[in-house]
Amino acid sequence: MRTGVGRYPNRLFSLGATHLAVGTDLSSNVVLLSKASAAPVGRLRLPKGSTSLTQAEELMRVFAPREGKVYDVDPVRLKVARRHTIPCGKGERLVGETLFYLAGEITPIRVLAPGEAPQPGVPVVLGHGAGTTVGSTVVPRELVSVNVHTLQLTGIGPHGSLPVPANAVEVLGVDREERVVVSTRDGFILVDPRSGAVLAQHVEPGGLVGAGMAHGSNTVVLATATSKPLGALALVSW
């Protein structure tokens, strides 16, 4: 096991031809590993960055919607060359030259008080310290798309964006007809990015613990919440 990566790593992306970046949302830094030897070669401050692509001037463009930032990284000098600003969001998916994600507001996560009822769209957790804040999350408001080169919003439908449910989780990808699939905590919605219309919605009554799809397919795999220790998988095709 590599040392220095930290607990619960959930970020892994390429930084040029020779390096991988590994990190966790609990830290603003990523550990840089050699692709050849897997040995650590340094660290870089890239808060929430998790998606990258090669940009002009041989720079790597790293997207961090959770911070509302985009970083242009020099993979040779292992330094951030430029920083840009985009709307805050989460659940991004890179499709060709477009980054789809769920834009919203950074909202504190609060410990729920005994007897208090959770409110829709208000992030809370159970535990000690009622009323205290234990981090933050993004409450999604709308589906947006950004050109990866110009960093301009390219628009979803006639109004430029599409409202999404407060329980939306992430953009899973696009199907064969280039329609956007967005997962929620209990299913998914299918969106036409040209008209901005929600074409279909699927709901699992017991809720989900995860979802995924292969890019360009018309099938979604849903990990459903059940009483079984390992849960169950459901395939939904159209």
Coordinates of C-alpha atoms in Angstrom, one line a residue:
M1 CA 0.0 0.0 0.0
R2 CA 1.3 3.5 -0.9
T3 CA 2.1 5.7 2.0
G4 CA 1.1 9.3 2.1
V5 CA -2.2 9.0 0.2
G6 CA -4.3 9.2 3.3
R7 CA -7.5 7.5 4.4
Y8 CA -10.5 7.0 2.1
P9 CA -8.9 7.9 -1.2
N10 CA -11.6 8.7 -3.7
R11 CA -9.8 10.8 -6.4
L12 CA -7.6 9.3 -9.1
F13 CA -6.8 11.0 -12.4
S14 CA -4.0 11.4 -14.8
L15 CA -1.5 14.3 -14.8
G16 CA 0.3 14.0 -18.1
A17 CA 2.1 11.0 -19.6
T18 CA 4.1 10.1 -16.5
H19 CA 2.1 10.9 -13.4
L20 CA -1.1 9.9 -11.6
A21 CA -2.8 12.0 -8.9
V22 CA -4.4 10.3 -6.0
G23 CA -6.2 12.0 -3.2
T24 CA -9.2 12.2 -0.9
D25 CA -11.9 14.8 -0.4
L26 CA -10.7 15.1 3.2
S27 CA -7.5 16.8 2.0
S28 CA -6.8 19.6 -0.4
N29 CA -3.6 17.9 -1.6
V30 CA -3.1 15.1 -4.0
V31 CA -0.1 12.7 -4.0
L32 CA 1.6 12.4 -7.4
L33 CA 2.7 8.8 -8.3
S34 CA 5.0 7.7 -11.1
K35 CA 3.0 5.7 -13.7
A36 CA 6.1 3.6 -14.3
S37 CA 7.0 2.6 -10.7
A38 CA 3.9 3.7 -8.7
A39 CA 6.4 5.5 -6.4
P40 CA 5.4 8.9 -4.8
V41 CA 7.2 11.8 -6.5
G42 CA 5.5 14.8 -4.8
R43 CA 2.4 16.6 -3.8
L44 CA 0.2 19.2 -5.4
R45 CA -2.6 21.4 -3.9
L46 CA -5.7 20.6 -6.0
P47 CA -8.7 20.9 -3.8
K48 CA -11.6 18.6 -5.0
G49 CA -10.0 18.2 -8.4
S50 CA -11.0 14.8 -10.0
T51 CA -11.3 15.1 -13.7
S52 CA -8.5 16.1 -16.1
L53 CA -7.6 16.4 -19.8
T54 CA -4.7 17.6 -21.9
Q55 CA -4.9 21.3 -22.8
A56 CA -2.9 23.7 -25.0
E57 CA 0.7 24.4 -24.1
E58 CA 1.0 20.7 -22.9
L59 CA -0.8 21.7 -19.7
M60 CA -3.3 19.4 -17.9
R61 CA -6.6 21.0 -17.2
V62 CA -8.1 19.7 -13.9
F63 CA -11.7 20.4 -13.1
A64 CA -12.9 20.9 -9.5
P65 CA -16.5 22.0 -9.6
R66 CA -16.9 21.4 -5.8
E67 CA -14.5 24.3 -5.3
G68 CA -15.8 26.3 -8.3
K69 CA -12.3 26.1 -9.8
V70 CA -10.4 24.8 -12.8
Y71 CA -6.6 24.4 -12.6
D72 CA -4.1 24.3 -15.5
V73 CA -1.2 22.2 -14.3
D74 CA 2.3 21.9 -15.7
P75 CA 2.9 18.1 -15.6
V76 CA 6.7 18.6 -16.0
R77 CA 7.3 21.2 -13.3
L78 CA 4.4 19.8 -11.2
K79 CA 3.0 23.2 -10.6
V80 CA -0.3 25.0 -11.1
A81 CA 0.2 27.5 -13.9
R82 CA -3.2 29.1 -14.0
R83 CA -6.5 29.1 -12.0
H84 CA -10.0 29.7 -13.4
T85 CA -13.5 30.1 -11.9
I86 CA -16.6 28.2 -12.9
P87 CA -20.0 27.8 -11.1
C88 CA -19.9 25.5 -8.0
G89 CA -21.3 22.1 -8.5
K90 CA -20.8 18.4 -8.2
G91 CA -21.2 15.0 -10.0
E92 CA -19.3 16.0 -13.1
R93 CA -18.9 13.9 -16.2
L94 CA -16.6 14.7 -19.1
V95 CA -18.2 14.0 -22.5
G96 CA -16.0 15.0 -25.5
E97 CA -15.4 18.7 -25.2
T98 CA -18.2 19.3 -22.7
L99 CA -18.2 19.0 -18.9
F100 CA -21.7 18.2 -17.6
Y101 CA -22.3 18.7 -13.9
L102 CA -24.9 19.7 -11.2
A103 CA -24.5 23.3 -10.3
G104 CA -25.7 24.5 -6.9
E105 CA -24.8 26.0 -3.6
I106 CA -22.2 25.0 -1.1
T107 CA -24.2 24.3 2.0
P108 CA -23.1 23.3 5.6
I109 CA -23.9 19.8 6.8
R110 CA -25.5 20.1 10.2
V111 CA -26.0 17.5 13.0
L112 CA -29.7 16.8 13.4
A113 CA -31.2 17.5 16.8
P114 CA -33.2 14.8 18.7
G115 CA -36.7 14.7 17.4
E116 CA -36.0 17.2 14.6
A117 CA -37.4 16.2 11.2
P118 CA -35.1 16.5 8.2
Q119 CA -36.1 19.1 5.6
P120 CA -35.9 18.4 1.8
G121 CA -32.7 19.9 0.3
V122 CA -31.2 20.6 3.8
P123 CA -28.1 18.3 4.4
V124 CA -28.1 16.8 7.9
V125 CA -26.5 13.8 9.7
L126 CA -27.2 11.9 12.8
G127 CA -24.7 12.0 15.7
H128 CA -23.5 13.9 18.7
G129 CA -23.3 17.7 18.8
A130 CA -26.8 18.6 17.7
G131 CA -26.8 21.8 15.7
T132 CA -23.1 21.8 15.0
T133 CA -21.6 21.8 11.5
V134 CA -19.6 18.8 10.3
G135 CA -18.4 19.9 6.8
S136 CA -20.3 21.0 3.7
T137 CA -21.8 19.6 0.5
V138 CA -23.3 21.0 -2.7
V139 CA -27.1 21.1 -2.9
P140 CA -27.7 20.8 -6.6
R141 CA -30.1 23.2 -8.3
E142 CA -29.5 22.7 -12.1
L143 CA -27.8 20.7 -14.8
V144 CA -25.2 22.8 -16.7
S145 CA -22.7 22.2 -19.4
V146 CA -19.3 23.9 -19.8
N147 CA -17.0 24.0 -22.9
V148 CA -13.7 22.5 -21.6
H149 CA -11.6 24.9 -23.6
T150 CA -13.3 28.2 -23.3
L151 CA -14.9 27.4 -19.8
Q152 CA -18.1 29.1 -21.1
L153 CA -21.5 27.7 -20.3
T154 CA -22.8 26.0 -23.5
G155 CA -26.4 25.9 -22.4
I156 CA -29.0 23.2 -21.7
G157 CA -32.2 23.8 -23.6
P158 CA -33.7 27.2 -24.3
H159 CA -33.0 28.6 -20.8
G160 CA -29.3 27.6 -20.6
S161 CA -29.8 25.2 -17.7
L162 CA -32.2 22.6 -16.4
P163 CA -33.6 22.5 -12.8
V164 CA -32.8 19.1 -11.1
P165 CA -34.3 17.5 -8.0
A166 CA -32.6 18.3 -4.7
N167 CA -31.8 14.6 -4.4
A168 CA -29.8 14.5 -7.7
V169 CA -26.4 12.9 -7.2
E170 CA -24.3 13.0 -10.4
V171 CA -24.2 12.9 -14.1
L172 CA -23.7 9.3 -15.2
G173 CA -23.1 10.0 -18.9
V174 CA -24.9 10.2 -22.2
D175 CA -26.7 7.5 -24.1
R176 CA -26.5 6.5 -27.7
E177 CA -28.7 9.5 -28.7
E178 CA -26.5 11.9 -26.7
R179 CA -29.2 12.4 -24.0
V180 CA -27.9 13.1 -20.5
V181 CA -28.5 10.6 -17.7
V182 CA -28.5 12.1 -14.1
S183 CA -28.7 9.8 -11.1
T184 CA -30.8 10.6 -8.0
R185 CA -30.9 9.0 -4.6
D186 CA -33.8 6.9 -5.7
G187 CA -33.3 6.4 -9.5
F188 CA -32.4 8.6 -12.5
I189 CA -33.7 11.0 -15.1
L190 CA -33.1 11.2 -18.8
V191 CA -32.6 14.7 -20.2
D192 CA -32.5 16.0 -23.8
P193 CA -29.8 18.7 -23.7
R194 CA -31.1 20.4 -26.8
S195 CA -34.7 21.0 -25.7
G196 CA -34.0 20.8 -21.9
A197 CA -36.9 18.4 -21.5
V198 CA -36.9 15.5 -19.0
L199 CA -37.8 12.6 -21.3
A200 CA -38.1 9.9 -18.7
Q201 CA -37.7 9.2 -15.0
H202 CA -37.1 5.9 -13.2
V203 CA -37.6 5.5 -9.4
E204 CA -36.6 2.6 -7.1
P205 CA -39.0 2.7 -4.2
G206 CA -36.3 1.5 -1.7
G207 CA -33.7 4.0 -2.8
L208 CA -30.2 3.5 -4.2
V209 CA -26.7 3.1 -2.8
G210 CA -25.0 3.6 -6.2
A211 CA -25.5 3.9 -10.0
G212 CA -23.4 3.7 -13.1
M213 CA -23.5 3.3 -16.9
A214 CA -21.1 2.7 -19.8
H215 CA -20.6 5.9 -21.9
G216 CA -22.8 5.8 -25.0
S217 CA -25.0 2.9 -23.8
N218 CA -28.8 2.8 -23.1
T219 CA -28.5 0.9 -19.9
V220 CA -28.0 2.0 -16.3
V221 CA -26.9 -0.3 -13.5
L222 CA -28.5 0.5 -10.2
A223 CA -27.3 -0.7 -6.8
T224 CA -30.6 -0.8 -4.9
A225 CA -30.9 -0.5 -1.1
T226 CA -32.3 -3.8 0.3
S227 CA -32.2 -5.7 3.5
K228 CA -29.6 -8.0 2.0
P229 CA -26.0 -7.4 3.2
L230 CA -24.7 -6.8 -0.4
G231 CA -27.9 -5.2 -1.7
A232 CA -29.1 -6.0 -5.2
L233 CA -28.4 -4.9 -8.8
A234 CA -31.0 -3.7 -11.2
L235 CA -30.5 -3.2 -14.9
V236 CA -32.7 -0.6 -16.6
S237 CA -32.5 -0.3 -20.5
W238 CA -34.4 1.8 -23.0

